[in-house]
Coordinates of C-alpha atoms and ligand atoms in Angstrom, one line a residue:
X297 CA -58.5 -188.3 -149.2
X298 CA -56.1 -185.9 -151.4
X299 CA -55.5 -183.9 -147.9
X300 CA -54.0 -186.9 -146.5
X301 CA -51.2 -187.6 -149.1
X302 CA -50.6 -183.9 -148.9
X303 CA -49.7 -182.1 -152.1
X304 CA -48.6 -185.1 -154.0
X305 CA -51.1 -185.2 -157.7
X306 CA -50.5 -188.8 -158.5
X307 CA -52.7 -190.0 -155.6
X308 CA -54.3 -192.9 -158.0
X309 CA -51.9 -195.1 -159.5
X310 CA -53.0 -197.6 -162.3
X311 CA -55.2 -200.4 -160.9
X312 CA -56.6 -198.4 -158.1
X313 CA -53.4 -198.5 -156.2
X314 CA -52.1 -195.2 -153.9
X315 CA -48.9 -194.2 -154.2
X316 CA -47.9 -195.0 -150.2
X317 CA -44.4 -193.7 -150.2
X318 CA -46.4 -190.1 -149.7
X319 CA -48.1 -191.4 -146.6
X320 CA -46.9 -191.4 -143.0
X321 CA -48.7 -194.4 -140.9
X322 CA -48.6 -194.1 -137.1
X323 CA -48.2 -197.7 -135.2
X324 CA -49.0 -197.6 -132.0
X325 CA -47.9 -200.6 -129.9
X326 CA -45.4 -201.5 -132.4
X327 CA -44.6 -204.9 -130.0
X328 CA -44.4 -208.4 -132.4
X329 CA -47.2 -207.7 -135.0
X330 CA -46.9 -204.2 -134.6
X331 CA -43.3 -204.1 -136.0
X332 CA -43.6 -206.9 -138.5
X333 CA -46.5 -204.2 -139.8
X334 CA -43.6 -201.8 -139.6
X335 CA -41.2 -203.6 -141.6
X336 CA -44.2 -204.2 -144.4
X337 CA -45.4 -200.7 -144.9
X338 CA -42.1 -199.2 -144.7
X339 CA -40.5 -202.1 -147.6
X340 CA -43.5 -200.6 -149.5
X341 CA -42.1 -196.8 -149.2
X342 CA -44.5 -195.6 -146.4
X343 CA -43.1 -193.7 -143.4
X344 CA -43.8 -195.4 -139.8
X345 CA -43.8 -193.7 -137.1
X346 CA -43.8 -196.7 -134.3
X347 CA -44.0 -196.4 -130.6
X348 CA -44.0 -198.5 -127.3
X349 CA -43.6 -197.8 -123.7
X350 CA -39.8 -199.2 -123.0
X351 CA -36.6 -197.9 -123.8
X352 CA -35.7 -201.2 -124.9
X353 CA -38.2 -201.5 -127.5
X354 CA -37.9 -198.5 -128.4
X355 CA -34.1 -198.5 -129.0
X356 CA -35.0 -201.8 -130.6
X357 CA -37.0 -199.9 -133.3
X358 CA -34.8 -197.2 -134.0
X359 CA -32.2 -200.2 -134.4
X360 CA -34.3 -201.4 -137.1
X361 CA -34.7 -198.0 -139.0
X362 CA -38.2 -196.3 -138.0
X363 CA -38.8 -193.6 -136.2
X364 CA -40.1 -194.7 -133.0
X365 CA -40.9 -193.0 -129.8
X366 CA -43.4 -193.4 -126.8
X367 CA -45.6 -190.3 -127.1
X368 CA -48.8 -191.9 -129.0
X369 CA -50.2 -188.2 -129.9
X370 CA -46.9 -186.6 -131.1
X371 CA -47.2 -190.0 -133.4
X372 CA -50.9 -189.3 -133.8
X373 CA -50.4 -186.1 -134.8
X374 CA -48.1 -186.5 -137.8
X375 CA -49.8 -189.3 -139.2
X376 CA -52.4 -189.7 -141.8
X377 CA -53.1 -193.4 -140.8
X378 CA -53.1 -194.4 -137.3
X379 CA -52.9 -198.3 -136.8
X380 CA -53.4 -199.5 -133.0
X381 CA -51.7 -203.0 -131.7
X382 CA -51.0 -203.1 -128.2
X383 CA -52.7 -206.3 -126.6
X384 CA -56.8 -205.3 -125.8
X385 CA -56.0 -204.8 -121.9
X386 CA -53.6 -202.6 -122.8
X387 CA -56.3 -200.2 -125.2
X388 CA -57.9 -198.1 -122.7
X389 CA -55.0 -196.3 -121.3
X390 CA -53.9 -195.9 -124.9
X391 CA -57.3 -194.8 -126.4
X392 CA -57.2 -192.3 -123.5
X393 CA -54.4 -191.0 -124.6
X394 CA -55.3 -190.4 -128.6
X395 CA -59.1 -190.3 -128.3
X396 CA -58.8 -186.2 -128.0
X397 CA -56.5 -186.2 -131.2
X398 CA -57.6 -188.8 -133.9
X399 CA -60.5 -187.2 -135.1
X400 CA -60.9 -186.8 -139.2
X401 CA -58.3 -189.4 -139.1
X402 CA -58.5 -193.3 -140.5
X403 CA -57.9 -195.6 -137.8
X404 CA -57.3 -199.4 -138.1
X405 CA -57.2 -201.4 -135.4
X406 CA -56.0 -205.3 -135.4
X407 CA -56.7 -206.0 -131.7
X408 CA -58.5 -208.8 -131.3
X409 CA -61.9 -208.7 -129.6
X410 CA -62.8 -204.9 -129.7
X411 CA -65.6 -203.8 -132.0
X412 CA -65.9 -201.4 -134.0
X413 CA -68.6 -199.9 -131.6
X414 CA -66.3 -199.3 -128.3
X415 CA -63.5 -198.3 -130.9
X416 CA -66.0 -195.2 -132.0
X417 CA -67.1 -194.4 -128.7
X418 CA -63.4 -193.9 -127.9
X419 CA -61.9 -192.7 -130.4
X420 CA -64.7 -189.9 -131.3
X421 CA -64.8 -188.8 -135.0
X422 CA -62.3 -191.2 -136.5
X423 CA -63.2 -193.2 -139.3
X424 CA -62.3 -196.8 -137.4
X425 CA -61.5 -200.2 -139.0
X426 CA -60.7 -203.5 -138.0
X427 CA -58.2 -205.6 -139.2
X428 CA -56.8 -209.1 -138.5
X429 CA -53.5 -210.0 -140.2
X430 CA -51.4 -212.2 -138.7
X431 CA -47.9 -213.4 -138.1
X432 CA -46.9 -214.3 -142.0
X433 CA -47.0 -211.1 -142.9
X434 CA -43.0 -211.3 -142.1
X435 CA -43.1 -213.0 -145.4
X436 CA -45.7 -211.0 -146.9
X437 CA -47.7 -213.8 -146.8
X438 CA -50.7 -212.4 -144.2
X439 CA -54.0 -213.3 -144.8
X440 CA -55.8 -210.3 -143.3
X441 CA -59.2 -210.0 -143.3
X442 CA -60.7 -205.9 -143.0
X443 CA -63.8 -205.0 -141.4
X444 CA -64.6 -201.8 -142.9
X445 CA -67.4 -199.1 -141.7
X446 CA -70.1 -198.3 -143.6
X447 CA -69.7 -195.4 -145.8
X448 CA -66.1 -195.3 -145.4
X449 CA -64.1 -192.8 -147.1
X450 CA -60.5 -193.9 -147.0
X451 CA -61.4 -197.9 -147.5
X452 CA -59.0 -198.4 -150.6
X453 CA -56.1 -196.5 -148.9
X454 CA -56.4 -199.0 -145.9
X455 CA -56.6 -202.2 -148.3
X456 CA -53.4 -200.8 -150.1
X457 CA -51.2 -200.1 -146.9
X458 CA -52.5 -203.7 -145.3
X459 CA -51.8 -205.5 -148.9
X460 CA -48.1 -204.6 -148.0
X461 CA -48.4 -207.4 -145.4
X462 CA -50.1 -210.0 -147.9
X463 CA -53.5 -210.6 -148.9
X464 CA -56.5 -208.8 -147.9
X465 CA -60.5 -209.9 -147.2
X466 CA -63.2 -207.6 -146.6
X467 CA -65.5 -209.6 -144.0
X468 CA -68.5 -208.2 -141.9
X469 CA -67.7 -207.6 -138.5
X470 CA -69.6 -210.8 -137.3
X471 CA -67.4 -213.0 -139.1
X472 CA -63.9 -211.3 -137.1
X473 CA -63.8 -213.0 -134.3
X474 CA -64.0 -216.3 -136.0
X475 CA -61.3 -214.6 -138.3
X476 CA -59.4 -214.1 -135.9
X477 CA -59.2 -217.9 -134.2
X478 CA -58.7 -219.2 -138.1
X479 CA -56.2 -216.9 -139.7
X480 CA -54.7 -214.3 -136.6
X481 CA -54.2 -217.6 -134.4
X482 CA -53.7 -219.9 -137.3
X483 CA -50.4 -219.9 -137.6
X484 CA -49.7 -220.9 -133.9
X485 CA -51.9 -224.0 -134.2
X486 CA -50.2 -224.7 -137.6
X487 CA -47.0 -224.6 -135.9
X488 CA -48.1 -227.3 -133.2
X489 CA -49.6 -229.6 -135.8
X490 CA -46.0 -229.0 -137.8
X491 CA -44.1 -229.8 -134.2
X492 CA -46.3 -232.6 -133.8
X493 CA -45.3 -234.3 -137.2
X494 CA -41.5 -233.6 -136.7
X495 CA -41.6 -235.3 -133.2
X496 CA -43.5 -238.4 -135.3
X497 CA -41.0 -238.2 -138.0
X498 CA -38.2 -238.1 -135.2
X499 CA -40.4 -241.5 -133.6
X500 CA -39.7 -243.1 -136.9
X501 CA -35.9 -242.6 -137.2
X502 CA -35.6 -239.4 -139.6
X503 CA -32.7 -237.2 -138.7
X504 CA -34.2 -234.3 -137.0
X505 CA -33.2 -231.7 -139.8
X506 CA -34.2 -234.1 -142.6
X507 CA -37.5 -234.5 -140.4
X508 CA -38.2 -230.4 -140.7
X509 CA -37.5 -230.3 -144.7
X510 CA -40.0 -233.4 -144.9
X511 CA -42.7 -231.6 -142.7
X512 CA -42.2 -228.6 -144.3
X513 CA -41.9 -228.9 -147.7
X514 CA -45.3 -231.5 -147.3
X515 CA -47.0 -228.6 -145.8
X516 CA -46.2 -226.1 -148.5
X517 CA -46.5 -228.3 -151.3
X518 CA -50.1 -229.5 -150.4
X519 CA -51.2 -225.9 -149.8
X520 CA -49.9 -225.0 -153.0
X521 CA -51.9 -228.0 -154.9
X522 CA -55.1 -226.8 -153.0
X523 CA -54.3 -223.2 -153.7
X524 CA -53.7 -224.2 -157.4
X525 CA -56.1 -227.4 -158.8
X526 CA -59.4 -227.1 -158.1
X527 CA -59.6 -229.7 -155.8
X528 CA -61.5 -230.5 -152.3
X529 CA -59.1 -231.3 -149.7
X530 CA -61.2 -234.5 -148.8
X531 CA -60.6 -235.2 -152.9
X532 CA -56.8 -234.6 -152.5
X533 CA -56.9 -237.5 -149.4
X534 CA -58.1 -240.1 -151.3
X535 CA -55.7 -239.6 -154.4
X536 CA -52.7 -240.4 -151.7
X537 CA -55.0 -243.2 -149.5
X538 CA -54.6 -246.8 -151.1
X539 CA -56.7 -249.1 -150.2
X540 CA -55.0 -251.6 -147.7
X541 CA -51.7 -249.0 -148.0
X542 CA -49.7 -247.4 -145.5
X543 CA -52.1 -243.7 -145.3
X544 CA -55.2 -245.6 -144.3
X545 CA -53.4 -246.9 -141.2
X546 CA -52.5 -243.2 -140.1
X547 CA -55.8 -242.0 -141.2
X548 CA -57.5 -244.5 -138.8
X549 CA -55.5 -243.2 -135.7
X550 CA -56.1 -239.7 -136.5
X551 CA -59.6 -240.1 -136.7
X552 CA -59.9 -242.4 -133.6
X553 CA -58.6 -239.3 -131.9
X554 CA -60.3 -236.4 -132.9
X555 CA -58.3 -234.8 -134.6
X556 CA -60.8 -232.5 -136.5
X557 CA -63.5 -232.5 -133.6
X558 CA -60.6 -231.1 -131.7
X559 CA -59.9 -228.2 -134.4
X560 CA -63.3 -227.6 -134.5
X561 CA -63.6 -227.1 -130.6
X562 CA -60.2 -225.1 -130.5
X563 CA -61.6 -222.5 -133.1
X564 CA -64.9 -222.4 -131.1
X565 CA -63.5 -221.5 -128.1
X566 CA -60.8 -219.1 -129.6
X567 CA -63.9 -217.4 -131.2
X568 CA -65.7 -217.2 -128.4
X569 CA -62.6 -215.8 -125.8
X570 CA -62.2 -212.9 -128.9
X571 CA -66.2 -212.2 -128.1
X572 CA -65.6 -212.5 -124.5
X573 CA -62.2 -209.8 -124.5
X574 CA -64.9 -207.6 -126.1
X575 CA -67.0 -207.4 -123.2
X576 CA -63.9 -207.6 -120.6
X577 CA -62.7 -204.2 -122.2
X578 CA -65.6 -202.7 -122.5
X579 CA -66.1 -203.0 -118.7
X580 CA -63.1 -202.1 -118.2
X581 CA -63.2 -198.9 -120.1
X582 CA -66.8 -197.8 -118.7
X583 CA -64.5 -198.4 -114.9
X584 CA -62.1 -195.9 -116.4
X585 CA -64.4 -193.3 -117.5
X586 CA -66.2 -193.8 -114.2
X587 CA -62.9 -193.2 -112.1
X588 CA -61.7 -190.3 -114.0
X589 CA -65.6 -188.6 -112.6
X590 CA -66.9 -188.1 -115.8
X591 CA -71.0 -188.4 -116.0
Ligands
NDP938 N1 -49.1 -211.6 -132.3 C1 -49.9 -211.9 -133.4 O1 -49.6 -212.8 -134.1 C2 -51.1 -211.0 -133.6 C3 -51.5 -210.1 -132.7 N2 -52.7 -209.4 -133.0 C4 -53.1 -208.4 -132.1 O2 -52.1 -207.4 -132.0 C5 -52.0 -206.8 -130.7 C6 -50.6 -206.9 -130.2 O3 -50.2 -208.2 -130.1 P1 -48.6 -208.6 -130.0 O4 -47.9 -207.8 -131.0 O5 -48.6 -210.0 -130.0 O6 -48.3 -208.0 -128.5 P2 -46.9 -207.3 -128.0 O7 -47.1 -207.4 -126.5 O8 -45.8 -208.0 -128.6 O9 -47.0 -205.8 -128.5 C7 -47.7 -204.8 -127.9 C8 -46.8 -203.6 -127.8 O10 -47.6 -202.5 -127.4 C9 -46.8 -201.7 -126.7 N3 -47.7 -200.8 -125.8 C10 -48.5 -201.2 -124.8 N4 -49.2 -200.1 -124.3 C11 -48.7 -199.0 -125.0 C12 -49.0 -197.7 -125.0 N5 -49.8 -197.1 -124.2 N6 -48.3 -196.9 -125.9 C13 -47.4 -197.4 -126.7 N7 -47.1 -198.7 -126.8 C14 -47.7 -199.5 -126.0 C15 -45.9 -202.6 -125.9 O11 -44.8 -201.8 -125.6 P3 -43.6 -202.3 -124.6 O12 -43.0 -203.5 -125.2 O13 -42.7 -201.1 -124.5 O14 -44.3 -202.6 -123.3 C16 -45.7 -203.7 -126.9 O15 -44.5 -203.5 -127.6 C17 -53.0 -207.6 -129.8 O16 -54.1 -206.8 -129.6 C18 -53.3 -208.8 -130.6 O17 -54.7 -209.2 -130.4 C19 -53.3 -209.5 -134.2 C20 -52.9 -210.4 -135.1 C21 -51.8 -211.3 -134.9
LIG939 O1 -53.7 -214.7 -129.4 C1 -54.2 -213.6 -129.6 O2 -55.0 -213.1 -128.8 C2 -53.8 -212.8 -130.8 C3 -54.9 -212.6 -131.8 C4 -54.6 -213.4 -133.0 C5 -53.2 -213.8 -132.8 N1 -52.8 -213.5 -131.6

């Protein structure tokens, strides 16, 4: 581990923390999460060294103070972290690219679908992880979760670096995908649930930006009494339901239309397409190796 800090001595700071500023991290596909991972590591003192394909983003990223470029194995090369966030169709061009170049080397990806499995065979001799943050990390409020391998050697450095985005859970790898349709695609379908109570509130005659403080501030507030009192959610709805009162009424329509079977089948299905993309890259990779006449 010390090699990878290079000659720094202070590698273990109190509380098992790493002293990051010494590290440079590689980000490769440093597209929406990839650069609000930038932004993280780098407000924690780490040097990023992002690319993408386009000018555009690439100028983009420069804009915003990293060092950016589009060769993934120059970036590769000077990093002691590699992290990999293109989309998963876009992974085996890349990992055909870096898979000659990544060995010795910790590699995290936060794709969602690909395991652990087709990440080794690709990317031989790395020590691979996978990681799900997702988009509140702009606020250092991610919850990640971090599938680790077994014996891995650079476990704590990876928890420190991804604990610059928010929070971080170890999970086995069979609990990912699901992971991944509850907190990566979480805030998406919080967002719709949080439209869908401003357009109500604008049905009831509250002024559209009075609408988005109520809405908000209701949202945040409950998830801060949940976080805080050790209270059941279904506990915390019948402190606020009085009988014959106004909640009941909403209550009834909400569960006349399935609300919850409805979140229930949305994270089944979003589980499930993550387990699907596994296989759909995996094909597609095998394709590629075929084409390029390996045996
Ligand atoms: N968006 C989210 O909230 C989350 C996404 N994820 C995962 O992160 C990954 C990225 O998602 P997202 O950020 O939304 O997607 P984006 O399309 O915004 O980002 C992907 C980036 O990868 C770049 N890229 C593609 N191929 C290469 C390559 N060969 N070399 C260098 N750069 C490349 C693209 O560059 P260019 O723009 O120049 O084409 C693009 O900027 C996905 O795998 C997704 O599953 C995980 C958690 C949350
Ligand atoms: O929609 C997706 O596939 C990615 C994974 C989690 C969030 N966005």
């Amino acid at each position: 581990m010390q090699s990878l800090l290079g000659h720094q001595p202070a590698l273990v700071l109190k509380g098992c923390r790493f002293r990051l500023s010494n590290l440079t991290v590689a980000i490769l596909g440093a597209g929406k999460i990839g650069s609000i991972m930038a932004r993280s590591f780098s407000d924690c003192g780490i040097h990023v060294i992002a690319t993408a394909r386009s000018r555009e983003r690439i100028e983009k990223l420069r804009m915003q103070g990293f060092e950016a470029t589009s060769d993934n194995v120059y970036a590769v090369e000077k990093a002691s972290v590699v992290f990999i966030s293109v989309k998963p169709y876009q992974y085996p061009a890349l990992a055909w690219q870096i898979g000659g170049h990544v060995s010795g080397k910790p590699v995290v990806s936060v794709m969602a679908g690909i395991p652990l499995r087709v990440l080794r065979k690709t990317l031989p001799g790395a020590e691979v992880y996978r990681a799900m943050p997702n988009l509140n990390a702009a606020v250092k409020r991610s919850a990640t979760g971090l599938v680790a391998p077994s014996n891995a050697q650079y476990k704590e450095l990876i928890k420190s670096i991804l604990s610059c985005m928010g929070s971080v859970y170890e999970l086995p790898e069979q609990l990912i995908d699901a992971w991944t349709a509850v907190a990566g695609s979480g805030p998406a379908i919080i967002a719709e649930f949080i439209d869908s109570m401003i357009l109500a509130a604008l049905a009831v005659g509250i002024p559209r930006d009075l609408a988005y403080d109520a809405v908000l501030e209701s949202i945040i507030g409950t998830a801060e009494y949940l976080r805080t009192r050790p209270v059941h959610p279904a506990q915390l709805r019948d402190e606020v339901t009085t009988p014959g009162g106004t909640t009941i009424m909403a209550l009834k329509i909400i569960e006349g239309k399935g609300m919850k079977s409805a979140l229930i089948d949305a994270v089944e299905k979003a589980t499930a397409r993550a387990r699907k993309l596994a296989r759909e890259i995996e094909e597609r990779i095998e394709e590629q190796h075929e084409n390029s006449g390996a045996s």
